[in-house]
CSV table of C-alpha atoms and ligand atoms in Angstrom, one decimal:
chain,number,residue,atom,x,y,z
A,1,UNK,CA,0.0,0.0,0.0
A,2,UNK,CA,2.8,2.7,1.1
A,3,UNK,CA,4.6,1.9,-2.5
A,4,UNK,CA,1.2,2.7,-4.4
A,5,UNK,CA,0.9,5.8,-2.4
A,6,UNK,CA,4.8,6.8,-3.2
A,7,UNK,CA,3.9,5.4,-7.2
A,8,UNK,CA,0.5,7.3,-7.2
A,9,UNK,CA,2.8,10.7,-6.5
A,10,UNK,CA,5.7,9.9,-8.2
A,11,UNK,CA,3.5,9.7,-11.3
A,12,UNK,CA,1.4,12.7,-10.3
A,13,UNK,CA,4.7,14.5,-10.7
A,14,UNK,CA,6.0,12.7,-13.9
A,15,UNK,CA,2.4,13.6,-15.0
A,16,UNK,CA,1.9,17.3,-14.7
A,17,UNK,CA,-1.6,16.9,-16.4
A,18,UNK,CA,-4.0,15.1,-13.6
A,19,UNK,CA,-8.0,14.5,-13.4
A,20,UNK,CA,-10.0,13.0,-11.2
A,21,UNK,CA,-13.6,11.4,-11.7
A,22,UNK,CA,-15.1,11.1,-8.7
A,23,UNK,CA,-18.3,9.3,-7.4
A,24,UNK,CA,-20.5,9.5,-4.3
A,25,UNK,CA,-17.8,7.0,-2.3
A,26,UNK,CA,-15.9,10.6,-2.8
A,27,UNK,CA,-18.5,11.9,0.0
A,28,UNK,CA,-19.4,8.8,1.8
A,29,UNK,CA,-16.8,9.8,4.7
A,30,UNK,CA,-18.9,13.4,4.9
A,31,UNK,CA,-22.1,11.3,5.6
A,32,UNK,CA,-23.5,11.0,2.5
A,33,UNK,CA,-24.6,7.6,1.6
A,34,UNK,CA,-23.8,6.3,-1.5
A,35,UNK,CA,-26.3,4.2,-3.8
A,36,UNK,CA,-24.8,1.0,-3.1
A,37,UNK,CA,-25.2,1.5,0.7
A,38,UNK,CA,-27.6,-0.6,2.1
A,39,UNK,CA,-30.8,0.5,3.5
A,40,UNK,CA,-31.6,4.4,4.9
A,41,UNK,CA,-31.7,7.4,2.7
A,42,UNK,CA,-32.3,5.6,-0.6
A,43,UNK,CA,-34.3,2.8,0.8
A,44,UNK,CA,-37.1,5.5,1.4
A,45,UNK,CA,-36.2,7.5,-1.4
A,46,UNK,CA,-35.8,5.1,-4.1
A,47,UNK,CA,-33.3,7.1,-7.1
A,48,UNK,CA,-35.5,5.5,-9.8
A,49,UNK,CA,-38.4,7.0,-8.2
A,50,UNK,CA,-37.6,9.8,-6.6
A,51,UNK,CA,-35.0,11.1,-9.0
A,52,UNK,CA,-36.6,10.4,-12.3
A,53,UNK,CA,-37.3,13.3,-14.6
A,54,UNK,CA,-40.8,11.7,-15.1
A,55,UNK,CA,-41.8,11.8,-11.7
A,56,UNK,CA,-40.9,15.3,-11.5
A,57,UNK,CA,-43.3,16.2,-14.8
A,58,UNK,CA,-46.4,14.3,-12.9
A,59,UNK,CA,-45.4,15.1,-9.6
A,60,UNK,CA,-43.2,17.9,-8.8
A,61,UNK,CA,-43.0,17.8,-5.4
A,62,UNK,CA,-41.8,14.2,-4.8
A,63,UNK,CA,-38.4,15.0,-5.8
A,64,UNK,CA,-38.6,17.9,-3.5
A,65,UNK,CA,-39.6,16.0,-0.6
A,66,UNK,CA,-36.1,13.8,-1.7
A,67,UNK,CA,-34.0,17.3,-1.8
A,68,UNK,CA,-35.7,18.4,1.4
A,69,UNK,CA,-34.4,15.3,3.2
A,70,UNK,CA,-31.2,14.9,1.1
A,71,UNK,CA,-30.6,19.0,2.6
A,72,UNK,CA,-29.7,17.2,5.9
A,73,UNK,CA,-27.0,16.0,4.2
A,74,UNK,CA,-25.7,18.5,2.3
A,75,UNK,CA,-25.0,20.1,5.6
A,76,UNK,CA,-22.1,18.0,5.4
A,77,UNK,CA,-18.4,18.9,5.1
A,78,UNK,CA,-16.0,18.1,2.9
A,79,UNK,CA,-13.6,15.5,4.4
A,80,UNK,CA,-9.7,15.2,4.1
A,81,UNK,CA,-10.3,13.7,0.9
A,82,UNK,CA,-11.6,16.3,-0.6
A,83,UNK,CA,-9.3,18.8,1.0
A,84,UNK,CA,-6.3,16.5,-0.6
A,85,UNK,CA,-8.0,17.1,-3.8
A,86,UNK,CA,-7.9,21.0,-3.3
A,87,UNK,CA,-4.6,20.5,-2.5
A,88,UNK,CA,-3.3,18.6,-5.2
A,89,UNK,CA,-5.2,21.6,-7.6
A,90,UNK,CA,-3.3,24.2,-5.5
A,91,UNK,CA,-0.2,22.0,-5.8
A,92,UNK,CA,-0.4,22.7,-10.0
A,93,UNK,CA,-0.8,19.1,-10.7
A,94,UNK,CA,-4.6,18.6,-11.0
A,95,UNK,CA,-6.6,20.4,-14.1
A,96,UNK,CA,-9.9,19.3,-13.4
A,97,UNK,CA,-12.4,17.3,-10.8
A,98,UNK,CA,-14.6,15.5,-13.0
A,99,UNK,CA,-17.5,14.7,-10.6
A,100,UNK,CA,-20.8,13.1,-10.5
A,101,UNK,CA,-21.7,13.9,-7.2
A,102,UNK,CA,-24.3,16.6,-6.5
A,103,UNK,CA,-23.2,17.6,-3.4
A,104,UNK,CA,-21.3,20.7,-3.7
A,105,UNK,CA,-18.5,19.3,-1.4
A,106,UNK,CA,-15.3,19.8,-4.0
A,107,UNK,CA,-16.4,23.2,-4.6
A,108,UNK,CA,-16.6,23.9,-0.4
A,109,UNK,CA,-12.8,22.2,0.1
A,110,UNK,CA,-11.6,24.8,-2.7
A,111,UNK,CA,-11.9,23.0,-5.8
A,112,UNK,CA,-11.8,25.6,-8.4
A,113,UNK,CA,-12.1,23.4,-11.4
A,114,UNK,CA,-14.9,21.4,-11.2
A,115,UNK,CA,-17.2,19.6,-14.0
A,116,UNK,CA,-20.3,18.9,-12.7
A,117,UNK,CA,-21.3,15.9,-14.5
A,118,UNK,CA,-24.8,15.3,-12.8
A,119,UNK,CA,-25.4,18.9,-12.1
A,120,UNK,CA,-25.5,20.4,-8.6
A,121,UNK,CA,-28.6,19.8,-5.8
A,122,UNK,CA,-27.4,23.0,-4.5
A,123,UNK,CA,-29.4,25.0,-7.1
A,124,UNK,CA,-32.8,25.2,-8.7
A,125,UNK,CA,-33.6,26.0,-12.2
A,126,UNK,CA,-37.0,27.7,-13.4
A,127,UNK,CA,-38.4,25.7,-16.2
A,128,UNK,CA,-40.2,28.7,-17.5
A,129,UNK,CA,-38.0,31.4,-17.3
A,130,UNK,CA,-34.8,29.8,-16.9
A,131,UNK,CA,-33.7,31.9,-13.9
A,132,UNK,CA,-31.3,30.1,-11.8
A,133,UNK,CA,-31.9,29.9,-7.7
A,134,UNK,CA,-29.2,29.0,-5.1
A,135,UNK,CA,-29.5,26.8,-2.4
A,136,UNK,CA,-30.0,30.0,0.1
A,137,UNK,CA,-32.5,31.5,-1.9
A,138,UNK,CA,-35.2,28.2,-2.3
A,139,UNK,CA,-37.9,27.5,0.1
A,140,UNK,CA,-38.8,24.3,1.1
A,141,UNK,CA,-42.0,25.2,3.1
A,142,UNK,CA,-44.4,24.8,0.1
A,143,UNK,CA,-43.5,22.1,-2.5
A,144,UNK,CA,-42.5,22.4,-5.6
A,145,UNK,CA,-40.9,25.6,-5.0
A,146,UNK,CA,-41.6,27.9,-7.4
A,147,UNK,CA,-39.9,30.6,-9.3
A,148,UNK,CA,-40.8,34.8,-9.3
A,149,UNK,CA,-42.5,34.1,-11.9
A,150,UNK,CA,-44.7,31.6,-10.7
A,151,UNK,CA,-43.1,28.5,-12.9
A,152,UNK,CA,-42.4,25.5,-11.1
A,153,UNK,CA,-38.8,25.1,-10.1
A,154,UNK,CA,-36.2,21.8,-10.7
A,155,UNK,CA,-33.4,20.8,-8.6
A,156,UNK,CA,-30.5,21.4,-10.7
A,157,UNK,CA,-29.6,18.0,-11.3
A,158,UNK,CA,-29.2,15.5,-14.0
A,159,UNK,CA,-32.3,13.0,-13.4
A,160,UNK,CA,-32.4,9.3,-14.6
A,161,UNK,CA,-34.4,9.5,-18.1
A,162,UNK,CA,-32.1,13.6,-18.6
A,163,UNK,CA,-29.3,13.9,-21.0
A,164,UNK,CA,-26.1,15.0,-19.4
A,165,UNK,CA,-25.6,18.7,-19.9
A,166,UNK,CA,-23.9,20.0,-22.8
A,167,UNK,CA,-21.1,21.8,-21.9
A,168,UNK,CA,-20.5,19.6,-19.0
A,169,UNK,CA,-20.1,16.7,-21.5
A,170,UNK,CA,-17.8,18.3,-23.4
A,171,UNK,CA,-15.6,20.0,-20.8
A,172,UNK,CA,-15.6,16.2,-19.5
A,173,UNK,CA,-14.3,14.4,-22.9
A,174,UNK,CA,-11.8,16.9,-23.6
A,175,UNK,CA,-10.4,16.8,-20.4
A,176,UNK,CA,-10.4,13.2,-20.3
A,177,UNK,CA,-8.2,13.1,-23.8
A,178,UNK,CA,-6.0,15.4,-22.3
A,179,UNK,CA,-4.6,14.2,-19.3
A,180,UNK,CA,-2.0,12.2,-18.7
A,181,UNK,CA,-2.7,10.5,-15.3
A,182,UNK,CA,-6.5,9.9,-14.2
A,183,UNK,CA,-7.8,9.2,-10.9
A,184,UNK,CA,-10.7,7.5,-10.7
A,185,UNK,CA,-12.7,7.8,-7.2
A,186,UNK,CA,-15.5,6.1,-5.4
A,187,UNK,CA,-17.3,5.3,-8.3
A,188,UNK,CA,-18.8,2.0,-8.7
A,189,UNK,CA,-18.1,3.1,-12.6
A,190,UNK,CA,-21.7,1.7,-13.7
A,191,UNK,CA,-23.6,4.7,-14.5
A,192,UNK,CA,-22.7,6.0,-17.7
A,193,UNK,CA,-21.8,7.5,-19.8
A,194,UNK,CA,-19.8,8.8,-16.8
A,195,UNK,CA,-18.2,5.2,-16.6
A,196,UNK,CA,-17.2,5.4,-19.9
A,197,UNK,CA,-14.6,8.5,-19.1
A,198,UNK,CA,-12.1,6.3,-17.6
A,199,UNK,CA,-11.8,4.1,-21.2
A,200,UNK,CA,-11.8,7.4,-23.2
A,201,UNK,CA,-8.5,8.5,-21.0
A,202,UNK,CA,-6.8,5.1,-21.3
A,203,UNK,CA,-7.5,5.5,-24.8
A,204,UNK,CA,-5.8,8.8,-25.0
A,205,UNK,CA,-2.7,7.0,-23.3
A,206,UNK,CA,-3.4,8.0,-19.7
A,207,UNK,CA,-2.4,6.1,-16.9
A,208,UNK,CA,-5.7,5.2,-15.0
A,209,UNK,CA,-5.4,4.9,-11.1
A,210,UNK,CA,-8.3,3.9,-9.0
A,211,UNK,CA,-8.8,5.0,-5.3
A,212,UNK,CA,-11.9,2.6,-3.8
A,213,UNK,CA,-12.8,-0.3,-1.1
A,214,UNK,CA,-13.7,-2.4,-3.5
A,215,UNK,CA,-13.0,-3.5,-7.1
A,216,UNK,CA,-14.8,-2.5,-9.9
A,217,UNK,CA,-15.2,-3.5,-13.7
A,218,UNK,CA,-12.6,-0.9,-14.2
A,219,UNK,CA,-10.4,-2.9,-12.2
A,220,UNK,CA,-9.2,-5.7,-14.2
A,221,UNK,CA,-9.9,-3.9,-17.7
A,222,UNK,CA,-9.2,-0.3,-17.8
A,223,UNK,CA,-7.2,0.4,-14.0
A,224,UNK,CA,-3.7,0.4,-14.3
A,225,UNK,CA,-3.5,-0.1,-10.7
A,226,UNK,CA,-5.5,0.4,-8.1
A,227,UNK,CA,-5.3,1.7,-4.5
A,228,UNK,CA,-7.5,-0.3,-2.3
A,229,UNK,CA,-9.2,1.9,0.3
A,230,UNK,CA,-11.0,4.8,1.5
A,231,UNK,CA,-10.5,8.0,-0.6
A,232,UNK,CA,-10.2,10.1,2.7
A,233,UNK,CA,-7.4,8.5,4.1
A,234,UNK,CA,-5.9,7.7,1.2
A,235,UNK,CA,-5.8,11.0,-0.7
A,236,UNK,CA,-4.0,12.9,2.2
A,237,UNK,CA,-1.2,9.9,2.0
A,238,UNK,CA,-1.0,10.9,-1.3
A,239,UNK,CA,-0.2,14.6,-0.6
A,240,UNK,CA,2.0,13.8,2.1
A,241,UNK,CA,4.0,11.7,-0.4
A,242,UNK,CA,4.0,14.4,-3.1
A,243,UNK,CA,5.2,16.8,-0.5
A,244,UNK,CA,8.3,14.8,0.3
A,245,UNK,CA,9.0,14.7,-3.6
A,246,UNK,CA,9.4,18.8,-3.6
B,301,NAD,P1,-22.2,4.3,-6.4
B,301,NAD,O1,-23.1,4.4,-5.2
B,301,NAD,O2,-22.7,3.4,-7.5
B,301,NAD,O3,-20.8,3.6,-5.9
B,301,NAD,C1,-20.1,4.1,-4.8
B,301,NAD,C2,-18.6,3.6,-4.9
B,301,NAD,O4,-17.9,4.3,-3.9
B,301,NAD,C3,-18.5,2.1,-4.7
B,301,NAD,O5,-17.7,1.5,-5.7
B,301,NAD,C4,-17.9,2.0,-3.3
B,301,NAD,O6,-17.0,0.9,-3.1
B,301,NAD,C5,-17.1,3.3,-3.2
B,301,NAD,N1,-16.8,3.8,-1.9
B,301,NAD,C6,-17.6,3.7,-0.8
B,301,NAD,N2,-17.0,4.3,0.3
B,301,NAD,C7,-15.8,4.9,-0.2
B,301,NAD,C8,-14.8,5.7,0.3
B,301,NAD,N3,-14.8,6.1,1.6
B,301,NAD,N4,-13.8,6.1,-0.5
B,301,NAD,C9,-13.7,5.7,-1.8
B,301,NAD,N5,-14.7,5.0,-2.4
B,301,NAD,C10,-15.7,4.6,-1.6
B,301,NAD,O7,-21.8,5.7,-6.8
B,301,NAD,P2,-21.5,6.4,-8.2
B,301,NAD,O8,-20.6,5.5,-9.0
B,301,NAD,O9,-21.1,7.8,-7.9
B,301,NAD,O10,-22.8,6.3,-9.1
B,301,NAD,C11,-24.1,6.6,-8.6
B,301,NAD,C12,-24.7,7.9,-8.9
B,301,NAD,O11,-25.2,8.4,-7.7
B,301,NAD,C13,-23.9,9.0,-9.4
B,301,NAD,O12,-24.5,9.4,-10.6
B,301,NAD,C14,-24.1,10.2,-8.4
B,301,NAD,O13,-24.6,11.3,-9.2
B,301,NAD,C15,-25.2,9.8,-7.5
B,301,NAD,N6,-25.0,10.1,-6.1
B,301,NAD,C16,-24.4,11.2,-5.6
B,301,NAD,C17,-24.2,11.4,-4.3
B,301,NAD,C18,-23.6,12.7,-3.9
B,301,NAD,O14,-23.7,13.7,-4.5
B,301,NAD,N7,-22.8,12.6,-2.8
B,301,NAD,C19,-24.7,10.5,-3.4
B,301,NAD,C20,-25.3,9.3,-3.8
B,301,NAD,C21,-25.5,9.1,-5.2
């Protein structure tokens, strides 16, 4: 494990060029469950219910009720994990988080460059005016929320049955081409197209590093190595390491 860590930042330097994709393991040490956890949050709020774009067009407010709860835990922190990320962006080495979490938590650890795959839970969209609201700014007393201008407002985040956004996608692909080491972060890399980024960087000639518990089908396929564990202890090793290489 200690020779990965020492690899991992040896070839972060060798690099220069770095992305990460991370997934909801990314936040799983700031309390947020992930899909894969077992019972709780999405028990009672089943994802391909609750988050489904056609659930929101018949019933607008059932997604809400999801964000409503969901707010709890986007009270959460970032954790050293995403701090070491911050870090390694501060550091020069990282160009761009590529992330599918909804949470908000790179951006609060000091991400600057972040590609918000699955868009953000911290903002609400009008469907009828297309004026953008921030968390702050959104009441949950009356559900849906709803805009100035009376229209109904959406959470600001890719549903199951949406397209990914645009400019997101393409930020994502080009980034993924370009770099020359990708780390690839509590993502159980079955939900694409997201899953497919990792393949599109090792096609590009990227060395592909995972950070998770667990294997995934990257693992044997697409990983070049992987570092078996937790992303927020393992991340800060990581920095450590690079810091002794200065
Ligand atoms: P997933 O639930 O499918 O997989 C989570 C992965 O994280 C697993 O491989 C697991 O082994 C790993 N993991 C668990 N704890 C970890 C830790 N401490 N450190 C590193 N890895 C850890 O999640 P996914 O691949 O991101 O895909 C599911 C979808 O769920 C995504 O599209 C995402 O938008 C959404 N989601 C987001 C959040 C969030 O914003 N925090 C939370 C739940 C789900």
């Amino acid at each position: 494990m200690e020779d990965l860590i020492k690899k991992a930042a040896r070839d972060i330097v060798e690099a220069k060029k770095v992305v990460a994709l991370t997934g909801s393991g990314m936040s799983a040490e700031s309390g947020i469950p992930t899909f894969r956890d077992q019972g709780g949050f999405w028990e009672k709020y089943n994802p391909d219910v609750y988050a489904h774009i056609d659930t929101f067009f018949s019933q607008p407010e059932k997604p809400w009720q999801m964000v409503k709860a969901f707010d709890q835990q986007l009270r959460a922190k970032p954790n050293p994990g995403h701090l070491a990320l911050a870090e390694i962006e501060k550091m020069g080495f990282l160009k761009e988080i590529i992330t599918q979490n909804v949470d908000n938590l790179h951006q609060q650890a000091g991400s600057t460059k972040v590609i918000e795959f699955h868009g953000n839970l911290r903002r609400g969209v009008c469907l009828v005016c297309g004026k953008y609201y921030e968390w702050g700014e959104i009441t949950l007393e009356v559900l849906p929320p709803r805009c100035e201008c009376n229209g109904v407002l959406k959470p600001d985040a890719v549903f199951f049955g949406e397209p990914i956004p645009e400019e997101a996608f393409q930020r994502a692909y080009e980034a993924s081409r370009k770099c020359k080491l990708m780390f690839v972060i509590g993502t159980s890399a079955i939900v694409y197209p997201a899953a497919s980024i990792p393949q599109v960087a090792k096609q590009a000639g990227a060395v592909v590093v995972e950070i998770n518990p667990e294997t995934t089908p990257l693992t044997d396929f697409v990983s070049d190595y992987s570092i078996i564990g937790k992303a927020g202890i393992i991340l800060p090793q990581i920095v450590h390491a690079l810091k002794q290489l200065a």
